[in-house]
CSV table of C-alpha atoms and ligand atoms in Angstrom, one decimal:
chain,number,residue,atom,x,y,z
A,16,MET,CA,45.4,-11.6,122.0
A,17,SER,CA,48.1,-8.9,122.4
A,18,LEU,CA,47.2,-5.2,123.9
A,19,LEU,CA,50.1,-3.8,121.8
A,20,GLU,CA,51.8,-5.4,118.7
A,21,VAL,CA,54.9,-3.5,117.1
A,22,LYS,CA,55.6,-5.4,113.7
A,23,ASP,CA,58.6,-4.6,111.4
A,24,LEU,CA,58.3,-1.1,112.4
A,25,SER,CA,60.7,1.5,110.7
A,26,ILE,CA,60.9,5.1,110.8
A,27,ARG,CA,63.1,7.3,109.0
A,28,PHE,CA,64.1,10.9,109.5
A,29,ASN,CA,65.6,11.9,106.0
A,30,SER,CA,68.6,9.5,105.5
A,31,LEU,CA,68.6,8.4,109.2
A,32,LEU,CA,66.9,5.2,109.8
A,33,ALA,CA,66.0,5.8,113.4
A,34,VAL,CA,64.0,2.5,114.0
A,35,ASP,CA,64.8,-0.7,111.9
A,36,LYS,CA,62.5,-3.4,111.6
A,37,LEU,CA,61.4,-3.4,115.2
A,38,SER,CA,59.0,-6.2,116.4
A,39,PHE,CA,57.6,-6.9,119.9
A,40,SER,CA,54.3,-7.3,121.7
A,41,LEU,CA,52.9,-6.7,125.2
A,42,SER,CA,49.9,-8.6,126.8
A,43,ARG,CA,47.2,-6.8,129.0
A,44,GLY,CA,48.7,-6.3,132.3
A,45,GLU,CA,52.2,-6.5,131.3
A,46,ILE,CA,55.0,-3.8,131.7
A,47,GLY,CA,57.5,-3.6,128.9
A,48,CYS,CA,60.6,-1.2,128.9
A,49,LEU,CA,62.9,-0.3,125.8
A,50,LEU,CA,66.4,0.1,127.1
A,51,GLY,CA,69.3,1.3,125.2
A,52,PRO,CA,72.0,4.1,124.9
A,53,SER,CA,71.2,7.5,124.0
A,54,GLY,CA,70.2,7.8,120.3
A,55,CYS,CA,69.1,4.3,119.8
A,56,GLY,CA,65.7,5.3,119.0
A,57,LYS,CA,63.7,4.5,122.0
A,58,THR,CA,61.8,7.8,122.4
A,59,THR,CA,61.0,7.6,118.5
A,60,VAL,CA,59.2,4.2,119.1
A,61,LEU,CA,57.4,5.5,122.2
A,62,ARG,CA,56.1,8.6,120.1
A,63,ALA,CA,55.1,6.3,117.2
A,64,ILE,CA,52.8,4.2,119.6
A,65,ALA,CA,51.7,7.5,121.0
A,66,GLY,CA,50.6,8.4,117.5
A,67,PHE,CA,53.2,11.4,117.0
A,68,GLU,CA,55.3,9.6,114.3
A,69,THR,CA,54.2,8.0,111.2
A,70,PRO,CA,56.1,4.8,110.2
A,71,HIS,CA,58.0,4.4,107.2
A,72,ALA,CA,57.3,0.6,107.0
A,73,GLY,CA,55.6,-1.9,109.5
A,74,GLU,CA,52.7,-1.4,111.6
A,75,ILE,CA,51.5,-1.0,115.1
A,76,ALA,CA,48.2,-2.5,116.5
A,77,LEU,CA,46.4,-1.8,119.8
A,78,GLN,CA,44.0,-4.4,120.9
A,79,ASP,CA,44.2,-5.9,117.5
A,80,LYS,CA,43.3,-2.7,115.7
A,81,ASN,CA,45.8,-1.2,113.4
A,82,VAL,CA,46.6,2.2,114.5
A,83,SER,CA,49.8,3.0,112.2
A,84,ARG,CA,50.9,1.9,109.1
A,85,PRO,CA,53.2,3.4,106.3
A,86,GLY,CA,52.0,7.0,105.7
A,87,TRP,CA,49.0,7.0,108.2
A,88,ALA,CA,48.7,7.3,112.1
A,89,LEU,CA,45.6,7.3,114.0
A,90,ALA,CA,45.2,10.6,115.8
A,91,THR,CA,46.7,10.4,119.6
A,92,GLU,CA,43.5,11.3,121.0
A,93,ARG,CA,41.7,8.4,119.5
A,94,ARG,CA,44.2,5.7,120.9
A,95,HIS,CA,43.5,5.6,124.5
A,96,VAL,CA,46.8,5.8,125.6
A,97,GLY,CA,48.1,7.7,128.9
A,98,MET,CA,51.3,9.6,128.4
A,99,VAL,CA,53.9,10.4,131.4
A,100,PHE,CA,56.8,12.7,130.3
A,101,GLN,CA,60.3,13.1,131.7
A,102,ASP,CA,59.5,16.6,133.0
A,103,PHE,CA,56.1,15.5,134.3
A,104,ALA,CA,54.2,18.4,132.3
A,105,LEU,CA,51.8,19.0,134.8
A,106,PHE,CA,49.5,22.1,134.5
A,107,PRO,CA,51.0,24.7,136.7
A,108,HIS,CA,47.7,26.8,137.3
A,109,LEU,CA,45.8,23.6,138.3
A,110,ASN,CA,45.9,22.0,141.9
A,111,VAL,CA,46.6,18.3,142.2
A,112,ALA,CA,42.9,17.3,142.1
A,113,ASP,CA,42.3,19.1,139.0
A,114,ASN,CA,45.4,17.9,137.2
A,115,ILE,CA,44.3,14.5,137.9
A,116,GLY,CA,40.8,15.0,137.0
A,117,PHE,CA,41.9,16.8,133.5
A,118,GLY,CA,40.9,14.0,131.4
A,119,LEU,CA,37.6,13.3,133.2
A,120,HIS,CA,35.4,15.8,131.7
A,121,LYS,CA,33.2,13.1,130.4
A,122,LEU,CA,32.1,11.9,133.9
A,123,SER,CA,29.6,13.3,136.3
A,124,GLN,CA,31.0,15.7,138.9
A,125,ARG,CA,30.3,12.8,141.5
A,126,ASN,CA,32.2,10.3,139.5
A,127,ARG,CA,34.9,12.6,138.8
A,128,GLU,CA,35.6,13.3,142.3
A,129,GLU,CA,35.3,9.5,143.4
A,130,ARG,CA,37.9,8.7,140.6
A,131,ILE,CA,40.2,11.5,141.7
A,132,ARG,CA,39.8,10.4,145.4
A,133,VAL,CA,40.8,6.8,144.5
A,134,LEU,CA,43.6,7.9,142.5
A,135,LEU,CA,44.9,10.2,145.2
A,136,SER,CA,44.9,7.2,147.6
A,137,LEU,CA,46.4,5.1,145.0
A,138,VAL,CA,49.6,7.3,144.6
A,139,ASN,CA,49.8,8.1,148.3
A,140,LEU,CA,48.8,11.7,148.0
A,141,ASN,CA,45.7,12.0,150.5
A,142,GLY,CA,45.6,15.5,151.7
A,143,MET,CA,47.7,17.0,149.0
A,144,GLU,CA,44.5,17.7,146.5
A,145,LYS,CA,44.5,21.3,146.9
A,146,LYS,CA,48.3,21.9,146.5
A,147,TYR,CA,49.7,23.4,143.3
A,148,PRO,CA,52.6,21.6,141.3
A,149,HIS,CA,55.4,24.2,142.6
A,150,GLU,CA,54.5,23.0,146.1
A,151,LEU,CA,55.3,19.3,145.5
A,152,SER,CA,58.6,17.5,145.7
A,153,GLY,CA,59.7,16.0,142.3
A,154,GLY,CA,58.6,12.5,143.4
A,155,GLN,CA,55.1,14.0,144.4
A,156,GLN,CA,54.8,15.7,141.0
A,157,GLN,CA,55.7,12.3,139.3
A,158,ARG,CA,53.0,10.4,141.1
A,159,VAL,CA,50.4,13.3,140.1
A,160,ALA,CA,51.5,12.8,136.4
A,161,LEU,CA,51.2,9.2,137.0
A,162,ALA,CA,47.7,9.5,138.3
A,163,ARG,CA,46.5,12.0,135.4
A,164,ALA,CA,47.7,9.7,132.8
A,165,VAL,CA,45.9,6.5,134.4
A,166,ALA,CA,42.7,8.6,135.3
A,167,PRO,CA,40.8,8.1,132.1
A,168,ARG,CA,41.6,4.2,132.2
A,169,PRO,CA,43.8,4.1,129.1
A,170,ASN,CA,44.6,0.8,127.5
A,171,LEU,CA,48.2,1.6,127.3
A,172,LEU,CA,50.3,3.9,129.6
A,173,LEU,CA,53.4,5.4,127.7
A,174,LEU,CA,56.4,6.5,130.1
A,175,ASP,CA,59.4,8.6,128.8
A,176,GLU,CA,62.3,8.3,131.3
A,177,PRO,CA,59.9,8.4,134.2
A,178,PHE,CA,62.8,8.2,136.8
A,179,SER,CA,65.0,10.7,135.1
A,180,ASN,CA,63.9,13.9,137.3
A,181,ILE,CA,63.7,11.9,140.5
A,182,ASP,CA,66.2,11.6,143.4
A,183,ILE,CA,68.2,8.3,143.2
A,184,GLU,CA,66.7,7.4,146.7
A,185,LEU,CA,63.2,7.7,145.3
A,186,ARG,CA,63.6,5.8,142.5
A,187,GLU,CA,63.0,2.3,144.1
A,188,GLN,CA,59.8,3.9,145.6
A,189,LEU,CA,58.6,5.0,141.9
A,190,ALA,CA,59.3,1.5,140.5
A,191,ARG,CA,57.2,0.0,143.0
A,192,ASP,CA,54.5,2.6,142.7
A,193,ILE,CA,54.5,2.2,138.9
A,194,ARG,CA,54.0,-1.7,139.1
A,195,GLU,CA,51.3,-1.2,141.8
A,196,ILE,CA,49.3,1.3,139.7
A,197,VAL,CA,49.5,-0.7,136.6
A,198,HIS,CA,48.4,-3.9,138.3
A,199,ARG,CA,45.6,-2.2,140.4
A,200,GLU,CA,44.2,-0.4,137.4
A,201,ASN,CA,44.7,-3.5,135.2
A,202,THR,CA,46.4,-1.5,132.6
A,203,THR,CA,49.5,-2.2,130.6
A,204,ALA,CA,52.5,-0.1,130.4
A,205,LEU,CA,55.5,0.5,128.1
A,206,LEU,CA,58.6,2.7,129.5
A,207,VAL,CA,61.8,4.0,127.9
A,208,THR,CA,65.0,4.2,129.9
A,209,HIS,CA,68.6,4.1,129.4
A,210,ASP,CA,69.3,2.6,132.9
A,211,GLN,CA,69.1,-1.1,133.3
A,212,HIS,CA,68.5,-0.9,137.0
A,213,GLU,CA,65.3,0.8,136.3
A,214,ALA,CA,64.2,-1.6,133.6
A,215,PHE,CA,64.9,-4.5,135.9
A,216,ALA,CA,63.0,-2.7,138.9
A,217,VAL,CA,59.9,-2.3,136.7
A,218,ALA,CA,59.5,-4.4,133.8
A,219,ASP,CA,58.4,-7.8,132.8
A,220,HIS,CA,59.9,-7.6,129.5
A,221,ILE,CA,62.6,-5.6,128.3
A,222,GLY,CA,64.0,-4.8,124.8
A,223,VAL,CA,67.3,-3.9,124.3
A,224,LEU,CA,67.9,-1.3,121.5
A,225,ASN,CA,71.0,0.0,119.6
A,226,SER,CA,71.1,2.1,116.4
A,227,GLY,CA,67.2,1.5,116.0
A,228,ARG,CA,67.4,-2.4,116.1
A,229,LEU,CA,66.1,-4.7,118.7
A,230,HIS,CA,68.7,-7.0,119.9
A,231,GLN,CA,66.7,-9.0,122.4
A,232,TRP,CA,63.2,-8.9,123.8
A,233,ASP,CA,63.3,-10.8,127.1
A,234,THR,CA,63.2,-10.9,130.8
A,235,GLY,CA,65.7,-8.9,132.8
A,236,TYR,CA,67.0,-12.3,134.2
A,237,ASN,CA,67.5,-13.8,130.5
A,238,LEU,CA,69.3,-10.6,129.2
A,239,TYR,CA,71.8,-10.9,132.1
A,240,HIS,CA,72.0,-14.8,131.9
A,241,LYS,CA,71.3,-15.6,128.5
A,242,PRO,CA,72.1,-12.5,126.2
A,243,ALA,CA,71.6,-13.0,122.7
A,244,ASP,CA,74.5,-11.4,121.2
A,245,LEU,CA,77.8,-9.5,122.1
A,246,PHE,CA,75.9,-6.1,122.4
A,247,VAL,CA,73.6,-7.4,125.1
A,248,ALA,CA,76.2,-9.1,126.9
A,249,ASP,CA,78.3,-6.0,127.0
A,250,PHE,CA,75.5,-3.6,127.8
A,251,ILE,CA,73.7,-5.4,130.5
A,252,GLY,CA,75.6,-6.1,133.7
A,253,ARG,CA,79.4,-6.2,134.1
A,254,GLY,CA,81.5,-8.5,132.6
A,255,VAL,CA,84.8,-9.2,130.7
A,256,LEU,CA,85.1,-11.2,127.5
A,257,ILE,CA,88.0,-13.6,127.1
A,258,ASN,CA,89.0,-15.6,124.1
A,259,GLY,CA,88.7,-19.1,123.8
A,260,HIS,CA,88.0,-22.0,121.4
A,261,ILE,CA,86.0,-25.0,121.4
A,262,ILE,CA,87.8,-28.5,122.0
A,263,ASP,CA,84.8,-30.7,122.2
A,264,GLU,CA,81.3,-30.8,123.4
A,265,HIS,CA,82.7,-30.9,127.1
A,266,SER,CA,85.7,-28.7,127.0
A,267,ILE,CA,86.9,-25.3,125.8
A,268,GLN,CA,90.5,-23.8,125.8
A,269,THR,CA,90.7,-20.4,127.2
A,270,ASP,CA,93.2,-17.8,127.9
A,271,PHE,CA,93.6,-19.0,131.5
A,272,GLY,CA,93.4,-23.0,130.7
A,273,ILE,CA,91.0,-25.6,129.8
A,274,ILE,CA,87.5,-25.2,131.2
A,275,GLU,CA,85.4,-28.3,131.5
A,276,ASN,CA,82.0,-26.7,130.0
A,277,ASN,CA,79.3,-26.7,127.3
A,278,PRO,CA,78.8,-23.0,126.8
A,279,GLN,CA,75.4,-21.9,125.9
A,280,SER,CA,75.3,-19.8,122.8
A,281,GLY,CA,73.1,-18.2,120.4
A,282,GLY,CA,74.0,-20.7,117.5
A,283,THR,CA,75.7,-23.9,117.6
A,284,LEU,CA,79.2,-24.3,118.5
A,285,GLU,CA,81.8,-26.9,116.8
A,286,PRO,CA,85.3,-27.9,117.8
A,287,GLY,CA,87.7,-25.6,116.6
A,288,ASP,CA,85.2,-22.6,116.7
A,289,GLN,CA,87.0,-19.4,118.2
A,290,ILE,CA,85.0,-17.9,120.8
A,291,ASN,CA,84.4,-15.0,123.2
A,292,ILE,CA,83.4,-16.0,126.7
A,293,LEU,CA,81.5,-13.9,128.9
A,294,ILE,CA,82.8,-13.9,132.5
A,295,ARG,CA,80.5,-12.0,135.0
A,296,PRO,CA,81.8,-11.0,138.4
A,297,ASP,CA,79.6,-13.5,140.1
A,298,ASP,CA,81.4,-16.4,138.2
A,299,ILE,CA,84.7,-15.5,140.1
A,300,ILE,CA,84.4,-16.0,143.9
A,301,HIS,CA,86.7,-14.6,146.4
A,302,ASP,CA,87.8,-17.1,148.7
A,303,ASP,CA,90.7,-16.7,151.4
A,304,ASN,CA,91.1,-20.5,151.6
A,305,SER,CA,91.5,-21.2,147.9
A,306,GLU,CA,94.9,-22.2,146.7
A,307,GLN,CA,94.2,-20.4,143.4
A,308,THR,CA,95.2,-16.6,143.6
A,309,ALA,CA,94.8,-13.6,141.5
A,310,LYS,CA,96.3,-10.0,141.8
A,311,VAL,CA,94.2,-7.1,142.7
A,312,LEU,CA,94.7,-4.4,139.9
A,313,ASP,CA,91.9,-2.3,140.9
A,314,LYS,CA,88.9,-1.8,143.5
A,315,ALA,CA,85.9,0.1,143.5
A,316,PHE,CA,84.0,0.5,147.0
A,317,GLN,CA,80.2,0.0,146.4
A,318,GLY,CA,78.9,0.0,150.0
A,319,ALA,CA,78.1,-3.8,150.7
A,320,ASP,CA,80.7,-5.0,148.3
A,321,PHE,CA,84.0,-4.0,146.6
A,322,LEU,CA,84.1,-4.4,142.9
A,323,TYR,CA,87.7,-6.1,142.3
A,324,THR,CA,89.7,-6.1,138.8
A,325,LEU,CA,91.8,-9.1,139.1
A,326,GLU,CA,94.5,-10.7,136.9
A,327,LEU,CA,94.8,-14.2,136.6
A,328,GLU,CA,97.3,-16.2,134.5
A,329,ASN,CA,98.2,-14.9,131.0
A,330,ASN,CA,97.1,-11.2,132.2
A,331,VAL,CA,93.8,-12.3,131.8
A,332,ARG,CA,91.7,-9.6,133.7
A,333,VAL,CA,88.3,-10.5,135.4
A,334,LEU,CA,85.9,-8.7,137.9
A,335,CYS,CA,84.9,-10.0,141.0
A,336,PHE,CA,82.4,-8.7,143.8
A,337,ALA,CA,83.7,-9.5,147.4
A,338,PRO,CA,82.0,-8.6,150.6
A,339,SER,CA,83.3,-5.1,151.6
A,340,HIS,CA,84.8,-6.1,154.8
A,341,HIS,CA,87.4,-8.3,152.8
A,342,ASN,CA,89.3,-5.1,152.1
A,343,HIS,CA,92.5,-6.1,150.3
A,344,SER,CA,95.0,-3.8,148.9
A,345,ILE,CA,96.0,-3.1,145.1
A,346,GLY,CA,99.0,-5.4,144.4
A,347,GLU,CA,98.0,-8.1,146.8
A,348,ARG,CA,97.2,-11.6,145.7
A,349,ILE,CA,93.9,-13.0,147.1
A,350,GLY,CA,92.3,-16.3,146.8
A,351,ILE,CA,89.7,-17.0,144.3
A,352,ARG,CA,87.5,-19.9,143.0
A,353,LEU,CA,86.1,-19.8,139.3
A,354,GLU,CA,82.4,-21.0,139.4
A,355,LEU,CA,82.0,-21.3,135.5
A,356,ASP,CA,79.1,-23.8,135.5
A,357,HIS,CA,76.8,-21.4,133.2
A,358,LEU,CA,79.1,-19.9,130.7
A,359,VAL,CA,77.8,-17.8,127.6
A,360,ALA,CA,80.1,-17.9,124.6
A,361,PHE,CA,79.8,-16.1,121.3
A,362,LYS,CA,81.3,-17.4,117.9
A,363,LYS,CA,83.8,-15.0,116.5
A,364,ASN,CA,83.0,-13.9,113.1
A,365,ILE,CA,86.6,-14.3,111.7
B,417,LIG,P1,67.8,9.6,124.4
B,417,LIG,O1,67.9,8.5,125.3
B,417,LIG,O2,69.2,10.5,124.0
B,417,LIG,O3,66.4,10.6,124.3
B,417,LIG,P2,66.6,7.9,122.2
B,417,LIG,O4,67.1,6.4,122.3
B,417,LIG,O5,65.2,8.2,123.0
B,417,LIG,O6,67.7,8.8,122.7
B,417,LIG,P3,65.5,9.0,119.9
B,417,LIG,O7,65.1,10.2,120.5
B,417,LIG,O8,64.4,8.1,119.3
B,417,LIG,O9,66.7,8.4,120.8
B,417,LIG,O10,66.4,9.4,118.4
B,417,LIG,C1,66.8,8.2,117.6
B,417,LIG,C2,67.6,9.0,116.7
B,417,LIG,O11,66.6,9.8,115.6
B,417,LIG,C3,68.6,10.2,117.0
B,417,LIG,O12,69.7,9.9,116.1
B,417,LIG,C4,68.0,11.3,117.0
B,417,LIG,O13,69.0,12.2,116.7
B,417,LIG,C5,67.1,11.0,115.7
B,417,LIG,N1,65.7,11.9,115.7
B,417,LIG,C6,64.8,11.9,116.7
B,417,LIG,N2,63.8,12.6,116.3
B,417,LIG,C7,64.2,13.3,115.1
B,417,LIG,C8,63.6,14.3,114.3
B,417,LIG,N3,62.3,14.8,114.6
B,417,LIG,N4,64.3,14.6,113.3
B,417,LIG,C9,65.4,14.1,112.8
B,417,LIG,N5,66.0,13.4,113.6
B,417,LIG,C10,65.4,12.7,114.8
């Protein structure tokens, strides 16, 4: 049984189709993420699951119970979902304990206090219960918002860009906190973000959206290594697309020569097919001892690594990560090895 099932969901704002036949599901205990560029429809989907938007077509079910269908949406307060907003939305006149306990009015005072104590400890805010939101850092406020959202034990936790108001250094910690809270509370979560690193850090399943359409619902690993289409290949990770065509099932002709490979593709590839081949920076290995060389066109220092832009034969450009103690100059030729064992190719629509 799915905890959340979104089926063929479409949402319109006048002539704009903001969400277009979207389908995915989450099982209890899973963390899902909707990822995509600004305006792709992520927040609209989250708002529809929360009950703030009514579908134009399709439906949403929570624990197998239909909660949204065309023209009808069950009221938000009857869905047992918890929400964490971008700006935390804490009550400024309530202290930490009262913010966390806000949705617990049905509990006896003793049980309420006990639940607040457990949650304070879960989000590492022991001793802060009497502080007011303005006395907390952004990271602490976000943890109060998380504790408040999970306090009434919602079936589903919805998080809208939970990292956006948090310092970059604290984001990894927040990702770990979210995973810990979801698993310890045995709940299920769906977040939206435009940042793939945040999605990778938190989610079990990630949906890549563009223009209201879901291109792929998959693990972060598969989005990177087995992108379903060109949009996902381009949006996730770094890489370049080079031209090629299929010679036979063992080899492809590319802009920089023949590669012995049977690339993976969303559909079947046949001899003669024109293709785009995805080359990731980790397919190109810098090796000072290699006889094959490439010219450094550009370099970006990234701490542990340099990201080099290299030019191969026939003006083909590729990217390559190399440890940053390999500090080569622009214009220099450096040794490389191509490790193209797991190529992904997309048939061109000609
Ligand atoms: P961002 O990352 O910038 O928040 P998003 O992916 O969450 O973007 P949405 O906020 O879901 O995108 O918006 C999707 C599209 O629907 C956008 O083109 C937006 O302008 C439009 N839209 C959203 N809400 C409304 C509304 N209430 N009325 C009209 N258009 C809307």
